[in-house]
Amino acid sequence: MNTKGEGRIHGSGLEKFFWAGVDVGASTTKAVVIDLEATMRGFHVQRSGVDYAGGSAACLEKALEKAGVSLESLSCVVSTGYGRYNVPMAKRIKTEISCHMKGCYHYFPHAATIVDIGGQDCKVIRVDEKGRRVAFRMNRKCAAGTGAFLEEVALRLGLDISQLDSLARRSTRKVQIGSYCTVFTSTEILTLIRKGEKVEDIVRGLFDSVVQRILEMDPLDGTIVLTGGVVEHNPVLAEALGERLKTNVFIPPHPQLTGAFGAALYGLEEDRAG
Amino acid sequence: MGLGQSSDRREFSATKKLKQVMAQHFQELDQAVKRGSPKVAWCTSVGPAELLRAMGFLVYFPENHGAVLGASRKAMDYIPVANALGYSPDICSYLTSDVGAYLRRETPLVQTYGISGVPKPDVLVYNTNQCRDVQDWFHFYGREFKVPVIGITSPRGVEEVTEAHVKDVARQMEGLVPTLEQVSGTKLDMDRLRHVVGLSRRCSDLWKEVLETASAVPSPWTFFDHTIHMGPAVVARGTQEAVDYYEILLKELQERVKNGVAAVEEERHRLYWEGMPIWGKLRDLANLFMRLHSCIVASTYCNSWIFTDFDPDDPFHSMAKAYTNIFICHAEGWKEDYIERIVNQFQIDGILFHDAKTCPNNSNSRYSMPQRLQKRLGIPCLVIHGDLNDLRCYSEEQAVTNIEAFVEQLEEN
C-alpha cells in the first residue's frame, strides 16, 4: 500500500487542497494539517480544557496558521479522540483507535502491534501487513498504565510531570511497583519513600509498572510501535518496553500527534478514492 | 424482562399484549398475598417453576425484579444499601439491587403495575445452575420472612450433561415435593405437572422460533427487543398466557420478515452479544448500534430460556435435563461449539463479549474464549467491561469508543 500516493495524484484537482485531523483527547487537543503528499505542514497542541468545541476550533486555527494554510483550503477535517463529537468543523468522525493505527501504519507500513498510551487509557492494536486492523484491546477501567496515572503519582512525589523522563534515566536500582490500582500504587510509593528508596529509582519503577500493565493486555509480538502523548514526553518508556521484550520499539515522529495525523490521512484517502 | 425504555427502535403491536401479560402476572401475585391464597413461591429464573405451578403456587422471580431495578436505573440507589450490610460490591448486583430495594421498602412494581409491593413468599426455591449467589440471596429472604428455603444444587462446568447428572437433579427436584406439599397444603398431581411441563415446552419452542426469525437478513428485531419480549418466557412459562403471547409475537415477526422490515435501518453488520445485558444502558446501546447500522441478532442470554428438553411424558427427568442442559452449566469447549453454531445460523460478523463485573458465571471472556473464537471462526471479538446493574462498573466513553472502533474495523476489512 502506497500511503503517500506518489505518482498517482497529479491532475486529480486536489493539489490545491489540504486535510486536517483534530484529536480531542482527555488531556490535550491536537490539530494537524497535511498536504496531498501526506506531509505534515503544521500542527498545534493545547490543553483540552472544558470547552471542546471552542478549544478544537482554536487549536485548528493555530495549526493552520503554522502551516500557512487558509481554512478555505481545507478539503476535509476529521475528528477523533474522546471529544470527537464536539468538533463542529469535522466532516467525518473516527475513533482514536483507528486513527492511531492509520497514523502508525503510514510510518511503519507492515504488520505491527501498536501500543497507544494516552492520558486516560491505553490501547493495543494489531494491524496486518496490508494495514487492516486484526484486533484491538483497551485497558480495563483503571487509570494505571496511563498518563493520568503518571500525573497522579508525580503530584504525590511533588514533581513536575516534565521531570519524570530525566529522573528515570538517572536510576541505578530496580524498584518494583506491583499494584494495578493508582490509589494502591500511591500507598506503595509512600512505603518506598519510608524505606529510603531514591526518587529516581521510584520513578523508573513507575515506568516499569506502566510497561507491566501493557504486557498484561497483550503478548506483544512482532514489530512494536509505541505512540501517544505519554511516550512523546517520556521516551524512556520505549526503552523500558524494549528492555522487557528484548526487541526494538519503534516510535513515529511526534507520537502525540499520530492520532490527529491518522485522522487527517482518513480525509485525504477518502478524497483520493473520490 | 425490563420495564422498557423508549428509544428509536421500531415498536411492536404485540407490546400492548406483552404489558397485559406482565401486569396480570404481578396483579395475580398481589391479590394472592392479600387473600392469603394461593400460596406464593419465589423461584430462581432458571429453576423448577413448573413444579411450583403444578402444586398451585403463584411464582415470583426475584431475578426479574433485579432486571427491572437495573432497567429503571433504580439499582444504583439500592446497591449501596446492601453493600453497607456486608453484601460486597463484587457479588451479583441483582442480589444487591434487590436486597437494597427490600431494605428501603421500595419497588418500581408499585408504580408500574399498581400493586402494593413485592409479593411476600411462603416458600423460596432456588437452583444453583446459574450461580451460588442465588442461594445466598434466597437465604437472606428466608431469614427475613421466616419461610422455608429449599433448592437444587446443580452440576457446573460439565462437558456433557450425563444421565448421572440428570438423575441426581431429578432426585433433588422430587425431594422438594414434601416441603412444597406442606406449604401449599395440596398433594402433587402428576397430570397437572405434565400439563404445566407441556405448556412450558410450547412456550419454549415458540420463544426459540421468535428468536430464530432474527436469522433473516435484514433482521426484524434486535437483542434489545429480545430483552423486553422475553418477559413472559421468564415469568409466565408454564401458563397458557405465555403461549398465546408468543403466538401473537411470532405472527408479527413473520410478517416483518415477509415484508423485509429491518429493525436496524440499512443493516450492515450482524453481531452476537455474549453475556448479561447492561440493563441501565439498553436504550443508549440500542440507539448506538442503530446509528452504526449494526444489528445484534442473537445472544447467549436470551437463548437461555430455550428449554427443548421439556417432555410432558417424563416431567421430573425432563425438567432436570432442561435445567441442567443450559449454556451456563457447560464447560468452555461446549460453549464455543454452541456459539459457532449460532454464528453460522445467524450469519454473524462479530461477537461482543460483555464482561459483567459482578457476574463471573455469565462472563465468558475471562478464560480467553474471545481469542480462541476469533482464531477459530475468523471473525473479530470485542470485550466490553461493564455490569448488569451496577453502573459504577461501566464507563460509557470507553464502551462507546470500543464499539465504534469495532464497527470501523468491520467496515474497513
XYZ file of C-alpha atoms in Angstrom:
687
model
C 0.000 0.000 0.000
C 1.496 3.298 -1.078
C 0.220 5.514 1.678
C 1.945 8.532 0.237
C 0.222 8.016 -3.062
C 3.234 9.225 -5.012
C 2.781 9.344 -8.753
C -0.964 8.804 -8.571
C -2.333 12.189 -7.778
C -1.217 14.601 -10.460
C -4.090 16.087 -12.315
C -6.597 14.933 -9.756
C -7.528 18.509 -8.905
C -6.648 18.003 -5.270
C -3.248 19.710 -5.400
C -4.550 22.993 -4.013
C -6.213 21.372 -1.017
C -5.125 20.358 2.492
C -6.517 17.981 5.098
C -6.750 18.331 8.827
C -7.145 15.984 11.756
C -8.259 17.158 15.188
C -7.714 14.808 18.136
C -9.566 15.984 21.229
C -8.017 13.816 23.917
C -8.658 13.558 27.625
C -5.687 15.800 28.408
C -4.731 17.623 25.232
C -6.199 18.620 21.891
C -4.014 18.165 18.850
C -4.575 19.538 15.344
C -2.541 18.538 12.290
C -2.640 19.882 8.739
C -1.284 17.743 5.894
C -0.907 18.202 2.155
C -1.622 15.884 -0.726
C 1.694 14.106 -0.151
C 0.627 13.410 3.455
C 3.372 15.706 4.650
C 2.668 17.426 7.930
C 2.537 21.158 7.179
C 1.544 22.438 10.589
C 0.288 21.324 13.965
C -0.715 22.635 17.345
C -1.186 21.108 20.790
C -3.099 22.635 23.693
C -4.869 21.564 26.862
C -8.344 20.199 26.122
C -9.902 22.190 28.949
C -13.663 22.209 29.315
C -14.755 23.786 26.035
C -14.071 21.091 23.471
C -15.869 22.864 20.610
C -14.158 26.213 21.131
C -10.825 24.594 22.014
C -10.759 22.366 18.932
C -11.570 25.351 16.655
C -8.805 27.424 18.244
C -6.352 24.542 18.015
C -7.100 24.002 14.321
C -6.786 27.722 13.657
C -3.295 27.741 15.177
C -2.257 24.657 13.224
C -3.482 26.294 10.013
C -1.590 29.449 10.892
C 1.624 27.488 11.416
C 1.025 25.660 8.119
C 0.325 28.899 6.310
C -2.912 27.411 5.069
C -6.326 29.092 4.996
C -9.450 27.447 6.365
C -10.976 27.612 2.883
C -8.158 25.463 1.512
C -9.104 22.580 3.755
C -10.857 19.839 1.870
C -11.816 17.869 4.926
C -11.496 17.896 8.714
C -11.689 14.545 10.503
C -12.073 14.498 14.270
C -11.027 11.835 16.733
C -10.401 11.302 20.457
C -12.799 11.404 23.396
C -14.134 14.780 22.259
C -14.556 13.697 18.631
C -18.260 14.553 18.625
C -17.528 18.078 19.856
C -15.583 19.296 16.824
C -18.047 21.438 14.863
C -15.965 21.693 11.695
C -15.460 17.916 11.393
C -16.803 16.331 8.240
C -16.008 12.836 9.423
C -15.535 11.235 12.826
C -13.266 8.284 13.589
C -12.186 6.671 16.821
C -8.663 7.262 18.048
C -8.091 3.514 17.796
C -8.483 3.691 14.020
C -6.583 6.972 13.710
C -3.534 5.858 15.687
C -3.449 2.715 13.615
C -3.674 4.693 10.393
C -1.005 7.152 11.522
C 1.425 4.469 12.672
C 0.959 2.338 9.576
C 1.849 5.340 7.446
C 5.312 5.389 9.005
C 5.694 1.636 9.515
C 3.780 0.006 6.649
C 3.919 -3.622 7.735
C 2.303 -5.940 10.231
C 2.748 -4.490 13.704
C 1.465 -4.310 17.227
C 0.708 -0.701 18.065
C 0.561 0.485 21.659
C -1.099 3.848 22.246
C -0.656 5.257 25.721
C -2.949 8.201 26.194
C -3.883 10.453 29.053
C -6.857 8.388 30.065
C -6.435 4.968 28.548
C -4.103 2.579 26.861
C -4.781 0.585 23.708
C -3.111 -2.270 21.925
C -3.943 -2.501 18.219
C -2.830 -5.309 15.941
C -2.504 -4.467 12.281
C -1.700 -6.822 9.414
C 0.750 -6.283 6.552
C -1.963 -4.603 4.471
C -2.810 -2.080 7.175
C -6.003 -3.821 8.239
C -6.826 -3.956 11.900
C -6.898 -7.520 13.148
C -7.774 -6.877 16.794
C -7.561 -4.259 19.480
C -7.870 -4.044 23.229
C -8.334 -1.160 25.601
C -7.212 -1.186 29.219
C -9.804 -2.096 31.781
C -11.499 0.730 33.632
C -8.461 1.677 35.630
C -6.008 4.555 35.255
C -2.856 2.514 35.981
C -0.698 2.366 32.870
C -1.928 5.692 31.528
C -0.877 9.334 31.552
C -3.352 10.052 34.334
C -1.519 7.523 36.491
C 1.837 9.231 35.910
C 0.315 12.655 36.613
C -1.227 11.445 39.871
C 1.987 9.886 41.095
C 4.092 12.908 40.041
C 1.768 15.025 42.151
C 2.291 12.696 45.112
C 6.049 12.911 44.697
C 5.961 16.695 44.391
C 7.417 16.527 40.862
C 6.532 18.248 37.637
C 5.409 15.715 35.022
C 8.157 17.012 32.696
C 10.845 15.867 35.161
C 9.891 12.195 35.111
C 11.787 11.135 31.984
C 15.147 12.611 33.001
C 14.778 11.377 36.571
C 14.085 7.816 35.420
C 17.244 7.867 33.318
C 19.317 8.517 36.446
C 18.013 5.375 38.133
C 20.623 2.875 39.296
C 18.464 0.404 41.179
C 15.341 -1.590 40.262
C 12.348 -0.780 42.411
C 9.239 -2.836 41.892
C 5.773 -1.304 41.970
C 3.256 -4.086 41.686
C -0.269 -2.746 42.147
C -2.562 -2.067 39.221
C -4.618 0.460 41.123
C -3.455 4.092 41.104
C -4.535 4.639 44.690
C -2.791 1.478 45.881
C 0.306 2.497 43.922
C 0.381 5.796 45.779
C 0.332 3.845 49.031
C 3.120 1.607 47.743
C 5.167 4.695 46.952
C 4.720 6.010 50.478
C 6.199 2.733 51.698
C 9.135 3.058 49.275
C 9.821 6.614 50.438
C 9.731 5.433 54.053
C 12.247 2.721 53.180
C 14.583 5.402 51.826
C 14.398 4.489 48.135
C 15.708 7.240 45.838
C 13.158 9.248 43.886
C 14.805 8.426 40.537
C 14.539 4.705 41.251
C 10.895 5.081 42.249
C 10.172 6.995 39.034
C 11.883 4.339 36.927
C 9.806 1.764 38.814
C 6.711 3.703 37.762
C 7.614 3.420 34.091
C 8.345 -0.270 34.536
C 4.904 -0.684 36.089
C 3.310 1.057 33.077
C 5.151 -1.426 30.856
C 3.887 -4.275 33.009
C 0.291 -3.077 32.629
C 0.734 -3.088 28.825
C 2.201 -6.586 28.847
C -0.822 -7.759 30.797
C -3.088 -6.625 27.956
C -1.468 -8.486 25.089
C 1.531 -10.798 24.489
C 3.051 -8.043 22.236
C 4.947 -9.736 19.440
C 6.259 -8.785 16.006
C 7.094 -5.161 15.299
C 6.156 -2.975 18.253
C 5.176 0.647 17.653
C 4.635 2.910 20.624
C 2.517 6.016 20.143
C 0.528 8.632 22.066
C 1.245 11.631 24.224
C 2.858 9.805 27.127
C 5.754 8.440 25.035
C 6.252 11.820 23.345
C 7.212 13.291 26.705
C 8.672 10.130 28.229
C 10.683 8.260 25.593
C 12.275 6.295 28.425
C 9.077 4.268 28.312
C 10.013 2.883 24.889
C 13.390 1.870 26.277
C 11.782 0.177 29.260
C 9.390 -1.705 26.991
C 12.203 -2.663 24.616
C 14.288 -3.951 27.517
C 11.442 -6.139 28.726
C 10.647 -7.520 25.277
C 14.289 -7.681 24.200
C 13.392 -6.016 20.917
C 13.453 -2.618 19.265
C 10.413 -0.475 19.895
C 9.553 1.993 17.145
C 8.099 5.429 17.711
C 6.547 7.514 14.916
C 7.661 11.139 14.585
C 5.612 13.267 17.029
C 3.779 10.333 18.626
C 1.460 12.723 20.425
C 0.192 13.854 17.013
C -0.257 10.395 15.499
C -3.997 10.281 16.202
C -4.641 13.667 14.604
C -2.307 12.772 11.744
C -4.146 9.480 11.173
C -7.453 11.366 11.190
C -6.162 13.731 8.504
C -4.982 10.722 6.475
C -8.521 9.296 6.539
C -9.789 12.528 4.979
C -7.056 12.508 2.363
C -7.649 8.864 1.471
C -11.345 9.442 1.085
C -10.776 12.319 -1.322
C -8.236 10.297 -3.247
C -10.722 7.479 -3.539
C -13.147 10.040 -4.933
C -37.620 -8.553 31.019
C -37.136 -4.896 31.801
C -39.666 -2.139 32.016
C -38.742 -0.963 28.563
C -37.042 2.303 27.799
C -38.077 4.476 24.907
C -35.670 4.557 22.000
C -35.573 4.905 18.252
C -36.319 1.231 17.819
C -39.322 0.048 15.879
C -42.167 -0.744 18.241
C -44.209 -3.943 18.072
C -48.018 -4.107 18.031
C -47.627 -7.091 20.374
C -46.157 -4.814 23.059
C -49.669 -3.932 24.248
C -50.375 -7.608 24.880
C -46.951 -8.011 26.494
C -47.776 -5.312 29.006
C -51.075 -7.057 29.778
C -49.356 -10.402 30.394
C -46.773 -8.827 32.687
C -49.403 -6.766 34.542
C -51.588 -9.832 35.034
C -48.622 -11.755 36.422
C -47.909 -9.173 39.099
C -51.544 -8.350 39.882
C -52.403 -12.010 40.461
C -49.479 -12.273 42.860
C -50.618 -9.129 44.658
C -54.157 -10.464 45.023
C -52.874 -13.814 46.270
C -50.850 -12.156 49.016
C -53.862 -10.058 50.054
C -56.181 -13.088 50.140
C -53.613 -15.492 51.521
C -54.348 -17.838 48.645
C -52.950 -19.282 46.503
C -49.544 -19.531 48.154
C -46.602 -17.652 46.667
C -43.277 -19.298 45.835
C -40.183 -17.347 44.922
C -38.108 -19.139 42.326
C -34.789 -18.541 40.598
C -35.321 -17.707 36.947
C -33.980 -20.999 35.618
C -35.457 -23.026 38.453
C -38.211 -25.612 38.684
C -41.108 -23.178 38.097
C -43.229 -25.934 36.516
C -43.239 -27.960 39.718
C -44.312 -24.920 41.698
C -47.122 -24.033 39.321
C -48.325 -27.612 39.221
C -48.622 -27.553 43.012
C -50.792 -24.465 42.877
C -48.245 -21.791 43.736
C -48.079 -18.453 42.030
C -44.444 -17.914 41.168
C -42.413 -14.745 41.646
C -38.883 -14.357 40.239
C -36.501 -12.056 42.157
C -34.071 -12.032 39.215
C -36.792 -10.459 37.103
C -37.099 -7.817 39.799
C -33.325 -7.355 39.651
C -33.568 -6.687 35.913
C -36.461 -4.273 36.467
C -34.343 -2.373 39.008
C -31.479 -2.274 36.515
C -33.582 -1.170 33.551
C -35.269 1.549 35.610
C -31.811 2.593 36.924
C -33.129 2.357 40.476
C -30.441 -0.240 41.126
C -27.891 2.470 41.760
C -29.947 3.731 44.719
C -30.203 0.277 46.240
C -26.883 -1.481 45.640
C -25.029 0.680 48.205
C -27.668 -0.129 50.829
C -26.916 -3.835 50.512
C -23.154 -3.143 50.318
C -23.402 -1.402 53.676
C -24.994 -4.531 55.120
C -21.974 -6.605 54.137
C -23.072 -7.774 50.696
C -19.925 -6.985 48.700
C -19.941 -4.749 45.599
C -18.185 -7.684 43.890
C -21.104 -10.119 44.179
C -24.201 -10.319 41.970
C -25.679 -6.855 41.510
C -29.147 -8.357 41.007
C -28.800 -9.604 44.563
C -27.512 -6.316 45.944
C -30.095 -4.276 43.983
C -32.937 -6.472 45.161
C -31.827 -6.714 48.775
C -31.199 -2.958 48.860
C -34.670 -2.251 47.470
C -36.164 -4.575 50.087
C -34.294 -2.810 52.884
C -35.589 0.527 51.623
C -39.074 -0.963 51.238
C -39.288 0.314 47.668
C -40.000 -1.183 44.250
C -40.885 0.273 40.836
C -43.502 -2.512 40.557
C -45.867 -0.399 42.670
C -45.972 2.394 40.142
C -45.747 0.233 37.031
C -48.365 -2.365 37.893
C -50.397 -0.673 40.626
C -49.607 -3.375 43.176
C -48.926 -2.914 46.876
C -45.336 -4.153 46.763
C -43.147 -7.164 46.166
C -45.353 -10.196 46.921
C -44.284 -11.912 50.157
C -43.154 -15.511 49.787
C -44.486 -18.619 51.513
C -41.501 -20.626 50.305
C -38.239 -19.906 48.471
C -36.944 -22.339 45.863
C -33.552 -21.937 44.211
C -31.474 -23.754 41.649
C -27.721 -23.143 41.636
C -27.496 -23.977 37.926
C -26.663 -20.314 37.270
C -24.519 -19.454 40.285
C -24.160 -19.809 44.040
C -25.315 -16.221 44.611
C -28.977 -17.148 44.167
C -28.731 -19.495 47.142
C -27.326 -16.786 49.424
C -29.853 -14.338 48.030
C -32.766 -16.626 48.905
C -31.369 -17.396 52.343
C -31.405 -13.671 53.107
C -35.149 -13.655 52.475
C -35.611 -16.932 54.297
C -34.267 -15.242 57.417
C -36.323 -12.108 56.806
C -39.654 -13.834 56.144
C -39.013 -16.929 58.257
C -40.174 -19.257 55.496
C -38.555 -22.457 54.187
C -35.653 -22.145 51.740
C -35.210 -25.241 49.608
C -33.289 -25.851 46.439
C -31.295 -27.826 43.970
C -27.518 -27.943 43.715
C -26.696 -28.391 40.043
C -23.533 -29.612 38.348
C -21.454 -26.836 36.765
C -18.772 -26.653 34.092
C -19.624 -30.007 32.525
C -18.557 -31.041 29.023
C -21.735 -33.041 28.528
C -24.787 -33.441 30.726
C -24.860 -37.142 31.512
C -27.641 -39.403 32.697
C -26.000 -39.411 36.124
C -26.245 -35.601 36.314
C -29.873 -35.663 35.231
C -30.845 -38.421 37.679
C -29.196 -36.547 40.523
C -31.025 -33.283 39.729
C -34.328 -35.119 39.151
C -33.991 -36.769 42.584
C -33.315 -33.386 44.137
C -36.429 -31.989 42.434
C -38.537 -34.854 43.734
C -37.046 -34.164 47.143
C -38.598 -30.695 47.119
C -42.117 -32.087 46.905
C -42.813 -32.909 50.595
C -41.937 -29.369 51.728
C -43.937 -27.853 48.888
C -46.922 -30.058 49.717
C -46.694 -28.977 53.327
C -46.575 -25.279 52.449
C -49.278 -25.421 49.773
C -51.480 -27.910 51.598
C -52.063 -29.849 48.372
C -50.682 -33.108 47.047
C -48.717 -33.119 43.823
C -50.945 -34.091 40.915
C -48.747 -35.674 38.231
C -51.298 -34.985 35.477
C -51.221 -31.318 36.343
C -47.420 -31.365 36.324
C -47.447 -32.968 32.867
C -49.836 -30.285 31.669
C -47.640 -27.462 33.017
C -44.459 -29.000 31.578
C -46.270 -29.265 28.238
C -47.149 -25.568 28.363
C -43.558 -24.682 29.226
C -42.323 -26.734 26.308
C -44.724 -24.987 23.976
C -43.649 -21.579 25.345
C -40.005 -22.527 24.956
C -40.498 -23.763 21.385
C -42.242 -20.520 20.473
C -39.544 -18.452 22.167
C -36.964 -20.321 20.100
C -38.971 -19.734 16.960
C -39.361 -15.990 17.548
C -35.646 -15.638 18.261
C -34.828 -17.530 15.080
C -36.688 -15.004 12.954
C -33.606 -12.825 13.523
C -31.707 -15.146 11.171
C -33.476 -13.303 8.346
C -31.458 -10.619 6.562
C -32.279 -7.917 7.480
C -33.292 -8.973 10.945
C -36.799 -7.985 12.044
C -35.681 -7.376 15.623
C -32.636 -6.949 17.798
C -31.217 -8.185 21.086
C -32.617 -5.054 22.722
C -36.125 -6.053 21.609
C -35.493 -9.620 22.770
C -34.655 -8.471 26.309
C -38.058 -6.814 26.578
C -40.147 -9.501 24.925
C -38.555 -12.327 26.903
C -40.611 -11.315 29.954
C -43.355 -13.960 29.560
C -40.783 -16.725 28.838
C -39.211 -15.916 32.197
C -42.140 -15.168 34.493
C -45.080 -16.918 32.816
C -43.747 -20.098 31.215
C -45.972 -22.972 32.146
C -49.079 -20.832 31.526
C -51.402 -20.562 28.535
C -50.946 -16.769 28.568
C -47.255 -17.051 27.703
C -48.021 -19.464 24.843
C -50.718 -17.143 23.493
C -48.381 -14.183 23.685
C -45.602 -15.761 21.663
C -48.044 -16.931 19.008
C -49.062 -13.283 18.531
C -45.457 -12.073 18.515
C -44.392 -14.785 16.072
C -47.052 -13.720 13.582
C -45.898 -10.118 13.749
C -42.256 -11.116 13.288
C -43.087 -13.402 10.357
C -44.976 -10.512 8.801
C -41.928 -8.274 9.237
C -39.676 -10.863 7.626
C -42.106 -11.303 4.745
C -42.145 -7.559 4.133
C -38.389 -7.149 4.576
C -38.831 -4.837 7.563
C -35.459 -4.134 9.184
C -35.104 -3.439 12.900
C -31.933 -1.513 12.080
C -32.147 0.680 9.007
C -29.601 -0.277 6.358
C -28.371 -3.238 8.392
C -24.684 -3.614 7.529
C -23.297 -5.734 10.359
C -24.790 -8.621 12.299
C -23.468 -9.169 15.799
C -23.720 -11.626 18.694
C -23.995 -10.447 22.316
C -22.328 -12.762 24.803
C -23.082 -12.199 28.477
C -25.590 -10.263 30.514
C -27.415 -7.188 29.224
C -26.370 -3.835 30.693
C -29.894 -3.123 31.857
C -29.460 0.566 32.651
C -27.990 1.249 29.222
C -30.337 -0.670 26.924
C -31.745 2.441 25.287
C -28.365 4.109 24.780
C -26.813 0.968 23.372
C -29.809 0.243 21.121
C -29.501 3.739 19.666
C -25.736 3.431 19.310
C -25.964 0.194 17.328
C -28.766 1.627 15.227
C -26.582 4.631 14.380
C -23.787 2.227 13.458
C -26.165 0.201 11.216
C -25.319 -2.849 13.265
C -27.895 -5.313 14.480
C -27.302 -7.612 17.431
C -29.237 -10.579 16.115
C -28.573 -13.209 18.771
C -27.350 -13.602 22.329
C -26.479 -16.266 24.827
C -28.616 -14.512 27.405
C -31.920 -14.546 25.543
C -31.295 -18.050 24.212
C -31.019 -19.232 27.799
C -34.785 -19.505 28.081
C -34.983 -22.106 25.320
C -35.580 -25.474 27.002
C -36.022 -28.062 24.291
C -35.680 -30.952 26.738
C -39.070 -30.482 28.430
C -41.173 -33.622 27.912
C -44.663 -33.824 29.447
C -44.467 -37.630 29.421
C -41.460 -37.632 31.726
C -41.761 -34.434 33.766
C -39.131 -34.780 36.527
C -36.448 -36.278 34.325
C -37.066 -33.803 31.525
C -37.195 -30.793 33.866
C -33.906 -31.913 35.355
C -32.406 -32.283 31.900
C -33.785 -28.962 30.638
C -32.487 -27.007 33.622
C -29.079 -28.662 33.631
C -28.509 -28.622 29.893
C -28.271 -24.831 29.810
C -25.333 -22.870 28.415
C -24.068 -21.641 31.771
C -23.694 -25.169 33.205
C -21.282 -26.238 30.482
C -17.512 -26.152 30.010
C -15.693 -23.816 27.635
C -15.453 -26.252 24.695
C -19.202 -26.910 24.669
C -19.880 -23.180 24.867
C -17.570 -22.460 21.933
C -19.289 -25.114 19.789
C -22.626 -23.582 20.717
C -21.551 -20.066 19.736
C -20.117 -21.366 16.463
C -23.477 -22.901 15.568
C -25.284 -19.636 16.298
C -22.694 -17.579 14.387
C -23.291 -19.747 11.325
C -27.058 -19.908 11.684
C -27.462 -16.127 12.079
C -24.666 -15.073 9.653
C -22.856 -13.157 12.351
C -19.937 -10.836 11.536
C -18.580 -10.196 15.027
C -19.009 -11.126 18.686
C -19.314 -8.710 21.605
C -18.444 -10.144 24.998
C -19.844 -8.258 27.960
C -17.591 -8.858 30.935
C -20.012 -8.121 33.771
C -18.026 -7.240 36.866
C -20.428 -8.814 39.344
C -21.447 -11.822 37.254
C -18.444 -14.070 36.681
C -20.667 -17.029 35.772
C -22.225 -15.156 32.887
C -18.983 -13.541 31.702
C -17.317 -15.863 29.244
C -14.409 -13.641 28.250
C -12.315 -14.418 31.317
C -10.659 -17.649 30.168
C -9.504 -16.407 26.730
C -12.600 -17.516 24.827
C -12.699 -14.356 22.639
C -9.151 -15.014 21.467
C -9.905 -18.678 20.753
C -13.153 -17.927 18.927
C -11.590 -15.159 16.880
C -8.991 -17.601 15.635
C -11.429 -20.454 15.147
C -14.265 -18.541 13.461
C -12.241 -15.874 11.677
C -14.478 -13.074 12.916
C -13.482 -10.319 15.351
C -14.409 -10.383 19.016
C -14.594 -7.429 21.382
C -14.772 -7.371 25.177
C -16.735 -4.587 26.859
C -16.330 -4.121 30.585
C -19.490 -3.287 32.457
C -22.132 -4.823 34.626
C -25.732 -5.988 34.527
C -26.927 -3.466 37.126
C -24.001 -1.709 38.787
C -23.267 1.241 36.524
C -20.297 2.164 38.698
C -18.548 -0.609 36.790
C -19.408 0.799 33.372
C -17.511 3.525 31.552
C -19.732 4.892 28.830
C -16.888 6.642 26.995
C -14.724 3.558 26.881
C -17.591 1.303 25.851
C -18.754 3.604 23.041
C -15.207 4.107 21.731
C -14.632 0.355 21.766
C -17.889 -0.393 19.967
C -17.376 2.323 17.353
C -13.805 1.136 16.747
C -15.104 -2.426 16.412
C -17.605 -1.385 13.748
C -14.910 0.669 11.982
C -12.834 -2.491 11.912
C -15.720 -4.454 10.375
C -16.228 -1.747 7.754
C -12.575 -1.455 6.795
C -11.995 -5.164 6.490
